């Protein structure tokens, strides 16, 4: 969704280890696309080219998107593009959310990197517990191999939720691997926000949620209605001319509303006719 700018929005930039570098207040658009247990995306447009290039040259690699001082979304910069026309300058930054921490790792069969030691990294337990264990050992700041550690990534407390499952890790992408564990282990969700890996139990709000521009939870909506192309269908089946078999179908409600719109469909050569 494209986010409305009626809130107080701010971007905090940090380096690869999570150390703050600077911030950005002036931008024209922010877009955040979150996906359940999959890598999400974000982008922003700004004319503040000088400030952006200064932040990037200082080592900016990550961003926190703040709404009214609270962290709304966070992620990694993956692409930078610019456009200049006369005195007008526009820069677009785009990237992925912090599940990239997991997407950037594979599951080693042995957490210490000795591939001759174990065939698989096997674990059995509650889905939340074993997923947090895989994240801890393969990607977090406490990963077994120092070279694989993301310095800023930590785990929240383990609440032992989900079904009891077994998993065998051997070079699968860590994010996809954890997604599959949750899919078979009770449908839990996961996200990383502000460098903390979190697990949650999704709630079905489909009967109560209200999306409205007035509530500031939807910024843009598109809609389209097409009138019917046909509502009285004549289908020609087997045979020729006056010996041909015909079938008829009509939508009485549509005909009453829009008038009779006839269409002929040749089904002679269709299988089963």
PDB file of C-alpha atoms in Angstrom:
ATOM      1  CA  UNK A   1       0.000   0.000   0.000  1.00  0.00           C
ATOM      2  CA  UNK A   2       1.087   3.614  -0.567  1.00  0.00           C
ATOM      3  CA  UNK A   3       1.087   5.306   2.795  1.00  0.00           C
ATOM      4  CA  UNK A   4      -0.801   8.573   3.409  1.00  0.00           C
ATOM      5  CA  UNK A   5       1.404  11.436   4.539  1.00  0.00           C
ATOM      6  CA  UNK A   6      -1.135  12.724   7.085  1.00  0.00           C
ATOM      7  CA  UNK A   7       0.919  11.106   9.836  1.00  0.00           C
ATOM      8  CA  UNK A   8       4.341  12.287  10.942  1.00  0.00           C
ATOM      9  CA  UNK A   9       6.655  10.096   8.855  1.00  0.00           C
ATOM     10  CA  UNK A  10      10.411   9.832   9.226  1.00  0.00           C
ATOM     11  CA  UNK A  11      13.174   7.611   7.828  1.00  0.00           C
ATOM     12  CA  UNK A  12      16.112   6.605  10.047  1.00  0.00           C
ATOM     13  CA  UNK A  13      19.148   5.286   8.188  1.00  0.00           C
ATOM     14  CA  UNK A  14      21.739   2.976   9.730  1.00  0.00           C
ATOM     15  CA  UNK A  15      24.783   0.988   8.617  1.00  0.00           C
ATOM     16  CA  UNK A  16      25.030  -2.766   8.137  1.00  0.00           C
ATOM     17  CA  UNK A  17      25.494  -3.311  11.881  1.00  0.00           C
ATOM     18  CA  UNK A  18      22.504  -1.179  12.845  1.00  0.00           C
ATOM     19  CA  UNK A  19      24.432   1.922  13.920  1.00  0.00           C
ATOM     20  CA  UNK A  20      22.403   5.110  13.162  1.00  0.00           C
ATOM     21  CA  UNK A  21      23.770   7.393  10.432  1.00  0.00           C
ATOM     22  CA  UNK A  22      21.096  10.002   9.815  1.00  0.00           C
ATOM     23  CA  UNK A  23      17.461  10.661   8.966  1.00  0.00           C
ATOM     24  CA  UNK A  24      15.244  11.903   6.178  1.00  0.00           C
ATOM     25  CA  UNK A  25      12.059  13.942   6.617  1.00  0.00           C
ATOM     26  CA  UNK A  26      11.429  15.214   3.100  1.00  0.00           C
ATOM     27  CA  UNK A  27       9.871  12.730   0.692  1.00  0.00           C
ATOM     28  CA  UNK A  28       6.799  12.606  -1.521  1.00  0.00           C
ATOM     29  CA  UNK A  29       5.805   8.951  -1.349  1.00  0.00           C
ATOM     30  CA  UNK A  30       6.418   5.848   0.740  1.00  0.00           C
ATOM     31  CA  UNK A  31       5.196   2.422  -0.317  1.00  0.00           C
ATOM     32  CA  UNK A  32       5.333  -0.695   1.878  1.00  0.00           C
ATOM     33  CA  UNK A  33       4.266  -4.144   0.700  1.00  0.00           C
ATOM     34  CA  UNK A  34       4.125  -6.707   3.484  1.00  0.00           C
ATOM     35  CA  UNK A  35       3.673 -10.401   2.702  1.00  0.00           C
ATOM     36  CA  UNK A  36       2.804 -13.198   5.102  1.00  0.00           C
ATOM     37  CA  UNK A  37       5.962 -15.219   5.842  1.00  0.00           C
ATOM     38  CA  UNK A  38       7.530 -13.984   2.609  1.00  0.00           C
ATOM     39  CA  UNK A  39       9.973 -11.231   1.790  1.00  0.00           C
ATOM     40  CA  UNK A  40       8.251  -7.848   1.647  1.00  0.00           C
ATOM     41  CA  UNK A  41       9.203  -4.693  -0.247  1.00  0.00           C
ATOM     42  CA  UNK A  42       9.308  -0.931   0.265  1.00  0.00           C
ATOM     43  CA  UNK A  43      10.167   2.191  -1.722  1.00  0.00           C
ATOM     44  CA  UNK A  44      10.283   5.939  -1.251  1.00  0.00           C
ATOM     45  CA  UNK A  45      10.559   8.948  -3.526  1.00  0.00           C
ATOM     46  CA  UNK A  46      12.270  12.167  -2.511  1.00  0.00           C
ATOM     47  CA  UNK A  47      13.671  15.308  -4.071  1.00  0.00           C
ATOM     48  CA  UNK A  48      16.223  15.707  -1.273  1.00  0.00           C
ATOM     49  CA  UNK A  49      19.026  14.304  -3.440  1.00  0.00           C
ATOM     50  CA  UNK A  50      21.900  15.976  -1.605  1.00  0.00           C
ATOM     51  CA  UNK A  51      20.877  14.542   1.772  1.00  0.00           C
ATOM     52  CA  UNK A  52      20.246  11.058   0.368  1.00  0.00           C
ATOM     53  CA  UNK A  53      23.600  10.805  -1.380  1.00  0.00           C
ATOM     54  CA  UNK A  54      25.285  12.062   1.765  1.00  0.00           C
ATOM     55  CA  UNK A  55      23.631   9.326   3.835  1.00  0.00           C
ATOM     56  CA  UNK A  56      24.567   6.659   1.302  1.00  0.00           C
ATOM     57  CA  UNK A  57      28.175   7.790   1.126  1.00  0.00           C
ATOM     58  CA  UNK A  58      28.315   7.504   4.930  1.00  0.00           C
ATOM     59  CA  UNK A  59      27.404   3.824   4.654  1.00  0.00           C
ATOM     60  CA  UNK A  60      23.600   3.817   4.931  1.00  0.00           C
ATOM     61  CA  UNK A  61      22.362   0.287   4.288  1.00  0.00           C
ATOM     62  CA  UNK A  62      19.234  -0.130   6.398  1.00  0.00           C
ATOM     63  CA  UNK A  63      16.152   1.980   7.065  1.00  0.00           C
ATOM     64  CA  UNK A  64      13.528   2.266   9.785  1.00  0.00           C
ATOM     65  CA  UNK A  65      10.264   3.864   8.697  1.00  0.00           C
ATOM     66  CA  UNK A  66       8.742   5.718  11.657  1.00  0.00           C
ATOM     67  CA  UNK A  67       5.113   6.767  11.883  1.00  0.00           C
ATOM     68  CA  UNK A  68       4.442   9.192  14.707  1.00  0.00           C
ATOM     69  CA  UNK A  69       7.715   8.093  16.376  1.00  0.00           C
ATOM     70  CA  UNK A  70       6.868   4.349  16.265  1.00  0.00           C
ATOM     71  CA  UNK A  71       8.673   1.898  13.978  1.00  0.00           C
ATOM     72  CA  UNK A  72       6.143   1.079  11.261  1.00  0.00           C
ATOM     73  CA  UNK A  73       8.432  -0.936   8.972  1.00  0.00           C
ATOM     74  CA  UNK A  74      12.134  -1.631   8.545  1.00  0.00           C
ATOM     75  CA  UNK A  75      14.356  -3.084   5.881  1.00  0.00           C
ATOM     76  CA  UNK A  76      17.409  -3.026   3.664  1.00  0.00           C
ATOM     77  CA  UNK A  77      18.252  -0.725   0.750  1.00  0.00           C
ATOM     78  CA  UNK A  78      18.633  -2.797  -2.423  1.00  0.00           C
ATOM     79  CA  UNK A  79      18.257  -0.296  -5.270  1.00  0.00           C
ATOM     80  CA  UNK A  80      18.825   3.416  -5.946  1.00  0.00           C
ATOM     81  CA  UNK A  81      17.642   5.298  -9.020  1.00  0.00           C
ATOM     82  CA  UNK A  82      17.557   8.977  -9.914  1.00  0.00           C
ATOM     83  CA  UNK A  83      15.976  11.342 -12.393  1.00  0.00           C
ATOM     84  CA  UNK A  84      16.876  14.934 -13.169  1.00  0.00           C
ATOM     85  CA  UNK A  85      15.009  17.336 -15.436  1.00  0.00           C
ATOM     86  CA  UNK A  86      16.053  20.971 -15.282  1.00  0.00           C
ATOM     87  CA  UNK A  87      16.080  21.986 -11.644  1.00  0.00           C
ATOM     88  CA  UNK A  88      13.867  19.072 -10.627  1.00  0.00           C
ATOM     89  CA  UNK A  89      15.558  16.085  -9.048  1.00  0.00           C
ATOM     90  CA  UNK A  90      13.941  12.864  -7.918  1.00  0.00           C
ATOM     91  CA  UNK A  91      15.543   9.880  -6.227  1.00  0.00           C
ATOM     92  CA  UNK A  92      13.864   6.551  -5.527  1.00  0.00           C
ATOM     93  CA  UNK A  93      15.187   4.187  -2.909  1.00  0.00           C
ATOM     94  CA  UNK A  94      13.758   0.697  -2.754  1.00  0.00           C
ATOM     95  CA  UNK A  95      14.482  -2.475  -0.897  1.00  0.00           C
ATOM     96  CA  UNK A  96      13.217  -5.415   1.096  1.00  0.00           C
ATOM     97  CA  UNK A  97      11.985  -5.843   4.643  1.00  0.00           C
ATOM     98  CA  UNK A  98      14.059  -7.363   7.437  1.00  0.00           C
ATOM     99  CA  UNK A  99      13.101 -10.938   6.636  1.00  0.00           C
ATOM    100  CA  UNK A 100      16.099 -10.447   4.343  1.00  0.00           C
ATOM    101  CA  UNK A 101      18.104 -11.467   7.396  1.00  0.00           C
ATOM    102  CA  UNK A 102      16.738 -14.980   6.840  1.00  0.00           C
ATOM    103  CA  UNK A 103      16.562 -14.821   3.044  1.00  0.00           C
ATOM    104  CA  UNK A 104      20.325 -14.159   2.933  1.00  0.00           C
ATOM    105  CA  UNK A 105      21.202 -17.459   4.644  1.00  0.00           C
ATOM    106  CA  UNK A 106      20.985 -21.152   3.828  1.00  0.00           C
ATOM    107  CA  UNK A 107      20.628 -23.890   6.416  1.00  0.00           C
ATOM    108  CA  UNK A 108      23.989 -25.575   6.916  1.00  0.00           C
ATOM    109  CA  UNK A 109      23.750 -29.303   7.688  1.00  0.00           C
ATOM    110  CA  UNK A 110      26.226 -28.603  10.452  1.00  0.00           C
ATOM    111  CA  UNK A 111      25.989 -25.207  12.130  1.00  0.00           C
ATOM    112  CA  UNK A 112      29.776 -24.953  12.492  1.00  0.00           C
ATOM    113  CA  UNK A 113      30.293 -25.226   8.718  1.00  0.00           C
ATOM    114  CA  UNK A 114      31.886 -28.674   8.805  1.00  0.00           C
ATOM    115  CA  UNK A 115      29.839 -30.302   6.050  1.00  0.00           C
ATOM    116  CA  UNK A 116      31.511 -33.660   6.651  1.00  0.00           C
ATOM    117  CA  UNK A 117      30.263 -33.785  10.238  1.00  0.00           C
ATOM    118  CA  UNK A 118      26.457 -34.027   9.749  1.00  0.00           C
ATOM    119  CA  UNK A 119      24.103 -34.975   6.941  1.00  0.00           C
ATOM    120  CA  UNK A 120      21.328 -32.680   8.213  1.00  0.00           C
ATOM    121  CA  UNK A 121      20.570 -30.115  10.887  1.00  0.00           C
ATOM    122  CA  UNK A 122      17.715 -32.132  12.393  1.00  0.00           C
ATOM    123  CA  UNK A 123      15.350 -30.684  14.993  1.00  0.00           C
ATOM    124  CA  UNK A 124      12.055 -31.721  16.582  1.00  0.00           C
ATOM    125  CA  UNK A 125       9.822 -29.605  18.779  1.00  0.00           C
ATOM    126  CA  UNK A 126       7.196 -26.898  18.755  1.00  0.00           C
ATOM    127  CA  UNK A 127       7.244 -25.000  15.461  1.00  0.00           C
ATOM    128  CA  UNK A 128       8.095 -21.673  17.086  1.00  0.00           C
ATOM    129  CA  UNK A 129      10.878 -23.194  19.148  1.00  0.00           C
ATOM    130  CA  UNK A 130      12.715 -24.914  16.319  1.00  0.00           C
ATOM    131  CA  UNK A 131      12.335 -21.968  13.916  1.00  0.00           C
ATOM    132  CA  UNK A 132      13.817 -19.609  16.496  1.00  0.00           C
ATOM    133  CA  UNK A 133      16.588 -22.141  17.013  1.00  0.00           C
ATOM    134  CA  UNK A 134      17.421 -22.211  13.307  1.00  0.00           C
ATOM    135  CA  UNK A 135      17.409 -18.396  13.161  1.00  0.00           C
ATOM    136  CA  UNK A 136      19.567 -18.210  16.286  1.00  0.00           C
ATOM    137  CA  UNK A 137      22.195 -20.636  14.990  1.00  0.00           C
ATOM    138  CA  UNK A 138      22.286 -19.681  11.312  1.00  0.00           C
ATOM    139  CA  UNK A 139      21.655 -15.915  11.105  1.00  0.00           C
ATOM    140  CA  UNK A 140      21.452 -14.045  14.404  1.00  0.00           C
ATOM    141  CA  UNK A 141      24.124 -12.183  16.306  1.00  0.00           C
ATOM    142  CA  UNK A 142      24.633 -15.455  18.212  1.00  0.00           C
ATOM    143  CA  UNK A 143      25.073 -17.688  15.139  1.00  0.00           C
ATOM    144  CA  UNK A 144      27.504 -20.552  15.663  1.00  0.00           C
ATOM    145  CA  UNK A 145      29.865 -19.282  12.934  1.00  0.00           C
ATOM    146  CA  UNK A 146      31.018 -15.708  13.512  1.00  0.00           C
ATOM    147  CA  UNK A 147      31.200 -15.053   9.764  1.00  0.00           C
ATOM    148  CA  UNK A 148      27.470 -15.787   9.411  1.00  0.00           C
ATOM    149  CA  UNK A 149      26.289 -13.451  12.157  1.00  0.00           C
ATOM    150  CA  UNK A 150      24.100 -10.465  11.460  1.00  0.00           C
ATOM    151  CA  UNK A 151      25.385  -8.233  14.252  1.00  0.00           C
ATOM    152  CA  UNK A 152      22.061  -6.520  14.958  1.00  0.00           C
ATOM    153  CA  UNK A 153      19.665  -9.478  14.683  1.00  0.00           C
ATOM    154  CA  UNK A 154      18.204 -10.871  17.914  1.00  0.00           C
ATOM    155  CA  UNK A 155      15.390 -13.266  18.844  1.00  0.00           C
ATOM    156  CA  UNK A 156      12.419 -12.395  21.014  1.00  0.00           C
ATOM    157  CA  UNK A 157      11.537 -14.815  23.825  1.00  0.00           C
ATOM    158  CA  UNK A 158      10.335 -18.274  22.818  1.00  0.00           C
ATOM    159  CA  UNK A 159       6.698 -18.984  23.774  1.00  0.00           C
ATOM    160  CA  UNK A 160       6.659 -22.565  22.465  1.00  0.00           C
ATOM    161  CA  UNK A 161       3.675 -22.107  20.168  1.00  0.00           C
ATOM    162  CA  UNK A 162       2.611 -24.250  17.239  1.00  0.00           C
ATOM    163  CA  UNK A 163       2.414 -27.975  16.598  1.00  0.00           C
ATOM    164  CA  UNK A 164       5.204 -30.437  17.279  1.00  0.00           C
ATOM    165  CA  UNK A 165       7.089 -30.925  14.020  1.00  0.00           C
ATOM    166  CA  UNK A 166      10.367 -32.357  12.740  1.00  0.00           C
ATOM    167  CA  UNK A 167      12.612 -30.581  10.267  1.00  0.00           C
ATOM    168  CA  UNK A 168      15.819 -31.523   8.450  1.00  0.00           C
ATOM    169  CA  UNK A 169      17.961 -28.684   7.184  1.00  0.00           C
ATOM    170  CA  UNK A 170      20.423 -29.090   4.342  1.00  0.00           C
ATOM    171  CA  UNK A 171      21.190 -26.023   2.208  1.00  0.00           C
ATOM    172  CA  UNK A 172      17.591 -24.789   1.960  1.00  0.00           C
ATOM    173  CA  UNK A 173      17.073 -21.046   1.965  1.00  0.00           C
ATOM    174  CA  UNK A 174      16.495 -20.214   5.629  1.00  0.00           C
ATOM    175  CA  UNK A 175      13.418 -18.033   5.033  1.00  0.00           C
ATOM    176  CA  UNK A 176      11.728 -20.601   2.790  1.00  0.00           C
ATOM    177  CA  UNK A 177      12.676 -23.360   5.229  1.00  0.00           C
ATOM    178  CA  UNK A 178      11.086 -21.546   8.184  1.00  0.00           C
ATOM    179  CA  UNK A 179       8.002 -20.714   6.106  1.00  0.00           C
ATOM    180  CA  UNK A 180       7.510 -24.420   5.372  1.00  0.00           C
ATOM    181  CA  UNK A 181       7.919 -25.326   9.053  1.00  0.00           C
ATOM    182  CA  UNK A 182       5.203 -22.861  10.053  1.00  0.00           C
ATOM    183  CA  UNK A 183       2.972 -24.023   7.207  1.00  0.00           C
ATOM    184  CA  UNK A 184       2.980 -27.565   8.566  1.00  0.00           C
ATOM    185  CA  UNK A 185       3.266 -26.566  12.211  1.00  0.00           C
ATOM    186  CA  UNK A 186       0.142 -24.591  12.961  1.00  0.00           C
ATOM    187  CA  UNK A 187       0.194 -21.603  10.588  1.00  0.00           C
ATOM    188  CA  UNK A 188       2.193 -19.190  12.724  1.00  0.00           C
ATOM    189  CA  UNK A 189       3.505 -15.959  11.253  1.00  0.00           C
ATOM    190  CA  UNK A 190       6.938 -14.358  11.472  1.00  0.00           C
ATOM    191  CA  UNK A 191       8.492 -10.983  10.852  1.00  0.00           C
ATOM    192  CA  UNK A 192      11.606  -9.021  11.742  1.00  0.00           C
ATOM    193  CA  UNK A 193      11.013  -5.482  12.957  1.00  0.00           C
ATOM    194  CA  UNK A 194      13.744  -3.168  14.187  1.00  0.00           C
ATOM    195  CA  UNK A 195      16.250  -6.073  14.185  1.00  0.00           C
ATOM    196  CA  UNK A 196      14.123  -8.389  16.358  1.00  0.00           C
ATOM    197  CA  UNK A 197      12.847 -11.708  14.983  1.00  0.00           C
ATOM    198  CA  UNK A 198       9.258 -12.181  16.113  1.00  0.00           C
ATOM    199  CA  UNK A 199       6.664 -14.944  15.823  1.00  0.00           C
ATOM    200  CA  UNK A 200       2.926 -14.338  16.101  1.00  0.00           C
ATOM    201  CA  UNK A 201      -0.372 -16.188  15.815  1.00  0.00           C
ATOM    202  CA  UNK A 202      -2.404 -14.642  12.950  1.00  0.00           C
ATOM    203  CA  UNK A 203      -5.943 -13.464  13.650  1.00  0.00           C
ATOM    204  CA  UNK A 204      -8.798 -13.699  11.169  1.00  0.00           C
ATOM    205  CA  UNK A 205     -10.221 -10.179  11.061  1.00  0.00           C
ATOM    206  CA  UNK A 206     -11.959 -10.538   7.707  1.00  0.00           C
ATOM    207  CA  UNK A 207     -15.408 -10.104   9.284  1.00  0.00           C
ATOM    208  CA  UNK A 208     -14.537  -6.988  11.275  1.00  0.00           C
ATOM    209  CA  UNK A 209     -11.769  -5.072   9.507  1.00  0.00           C
ATOM    210  CA  UNK A 210     -12.757  -1.797   7.850  1.00  0.00           C
ATOM    211  CA  UNK A 211     -10.499  -0.199   5.249  1.00  0.00           C
ATOM    212  CA  UNK A 212     -11.175   3.481   4.773  1.00  0.00           C
ATOM    213  CA  UNK A 213      -9.357   6.612   3.738  1.00  0.00           C
ATOM    214  CA  UNK A 214     -11.049   8.331   6.678  1.00  0.00           C
ATOM    215  CA  UNK A 215      -9.454   5.842   9.066  1.00  0.00           C
ATOM    216  CA  UNK A 216      -6.052   6.398   7.416  1.00  0.00           C
ATOM    217  CA  UNK A 217      -5.556   2.662   6.856  1.00  0.00           C
ATOM    218  CA  UNK A 218      -5.908   2.841   3.082  1.00  0.00           C
ATOM    219  CA  UNK A 219      -4.280   5.439   0.872  1.00  0.00           C
ATOM    220  CA  UNK A 220      -5.572   4.538  -2.570  1.00  0.00           C
ATOM    221  CA  UNK A 221      -8.202   2.300  -4.079  1.00  0.00           C
ATOM    222  CA  UNK A 222      -8.932   1.449  -7.698  1.00  0.00           C
ATOM    223  CA  UNK A 223     -12.209   0.104  -8.981  1.00  0.00           C
ATOM    224  CA  UNK A 224     -13.757  -0.803 -12.310  1.00  0.00           C
ATOM    225  CA  UNK A 225     -17.103  -2.139 -13.471  1.00  0.00           C
ATOM    226  CA  UNK A 226     -17.588  -3.681 -16.911  1.00  0.00           C
ATOM    227  CA  UNK A 227     -21.027  -4.104 -18.417  1.00  0.00           C
ATOM    228  CA  UNK A 228     -21.831  -7.606 -19.730  1.00  0.00           C
ATOM    229  CA  UNK A 229     -20.628  -8.628 -23.165  1.00  0.00           C
ATOM    230  CA  UNK A 230     -23.435 -11.117 -23.458  1.00  0.00           C
ATOM    231  CA  UNK A 231     -26.374 -12.415 -21.455  1.00  0.00           C
ATOM    232  CA  UNK A 232     -28.215 -14.604 -23.975  1.00  0.00           C
ATOM    233  CA  UNK A 233     -25.896 -17.285 -25.305  1.00  0.00           C
ATOM    234  CA  UNK A 234     -26.600 -19.575 -28.263  1.00  0.00           C
ATOM    235  CA  UNK A 235     -24.187 -22.512 -28.498  1.00  0.00           C
ATOM    236  CA  UNK A 236     -23.968 -24.477 -31.727  1.00  0.00           C
ATOM    237  CA  UNK A 237     -23.127 -28.142 -31.197  1.00  0.00           C
ATOM    238  CA  UNK A 238     -22.882 -31.154 -33.502  1.00  0.00           C
ATOM    239  CA  UNK A 239     -24.416 -31.194 -36.994  1.00  0.00           C
ATOM    240  CA  UNK A 240     -24.785 -28.690 -39.805  1.00  0.00           C
ATOM    241  CA  UNK A 241     -27.301 -26.053 -40.754  1.00  0.00           C
ATOM    242  CA  UNK A 242     -30.878 -27.087 -39.922  1.00  0.00           C
ATOM    243  CA  UNK A 243     -29.620 -30.463 -38.632  1.00  0.00           C
ATOM    244  CA  UNK A 244     -27.363 -28.840 -36.083  1.00  0.00           C
ATOM    245  CA  UNK A 245     -27.976 -29.145 -32.335  1.00  0.00           C
ATOM    246  CA  UNK A 246     -28.273 -25.879 -30.434  1.00  0.00           C
ATOM    247  CA  UNK A 247     -28.112 -25.046 -26.732  1.00  0.00           C
ATOM    248  CA  UNK A 248     -29.334 -21.892 -25.044  1.00  0.00           C
ATOM    249  CA  UNK A 249     -28.432 -20.098 -21.828  1.00  0.00           C
ATOM    250  CA  UNK A 250     -29.638 -16.770 -20.519  1.00  0.00           C
ATOM    251  CA  UNK A 251     -29.291 -14.546 -17.458  1.00  0.00           C
ATOM    252  CA  UNK A 252     -32.758 -13.162 -16.787  1.00  0.00           C
ATOM    253  CA  UNK A 253     -31.596 -10.641 -14.192  1.00  0.00           C
ATOM    254  CA  UNK A 254     -28.912  -9.242 -16.508  1.00  0.00           C
ATOM    255  CA  UNK A 255     -31.353  -9.065 -19.418  1.00  0.00           C
ATOM    256  CA  UNK A 256     -33.823  -7.146 -17.250  1.00  0.00           C
ATOM    257  CA  UNK A 257     -31.127  -4.683 -16.191  1.00  0.00           C
ATOM    258  CA  UNK A 258     -29.069  -4.211 -19.360  1.00  0.00           C
ATOM    259  CA  UNK A 259     -31.282  -5.490 -22.142  1.00  0.00           C
ATOM    260  CA  UNK A 260     -30.785  -8.646 -24.192  1.00  0.00           C
ATOM    261  CA  UNK A 261     -27.224  -8.971 -25.529  1.00  0.00           C
ATOM    262  CA  UNK A 262     -26.883 -12.026 -27.752  1.00  0.00           C
ATOM    263  CA  UNK A 263     -23.739 -14.029 -28.436  1.00  0.00           C
ATOM    264  CA  UNK A 264     -23.152 -17.142 -30.528  1.00  0.00           C
ATOM    265  CA  UNK A 265     -20.582 -19.715 -29.410  1.00  0.00           C
ATOM    266  CA  UNK A 266     -19.398 -22.405 -31.829  1.00  0.00           C
ATOM    267  CA  UNK A 267     -18.807 -25.583 -29.816  1.00  0.00           C
ATOM    268  CA  UNK A 268     -18.921 -28.084 -32.673  1.00  0.00           C
ATOM    269  CA  UNK A 269     -15.248 -28.976 -32.388  1.00  0.00           C
ATOM    270  CA  UNK A 270     -15.102 -28.912 -28.578  1.00  0.00           C
ATOM    271  CA  UNK A 271     -14.423 -32.162 -26.800  1.00  0.00           C
ATOM    272  CA  UNK A 272     -17.623 -33.900 -25.742  1.00  0.00           C
ATOM    273  CA  UNK A 273     -19.894 -32.071 -28.233  1.00  0.00           C
TER     274      UNK A 273
END
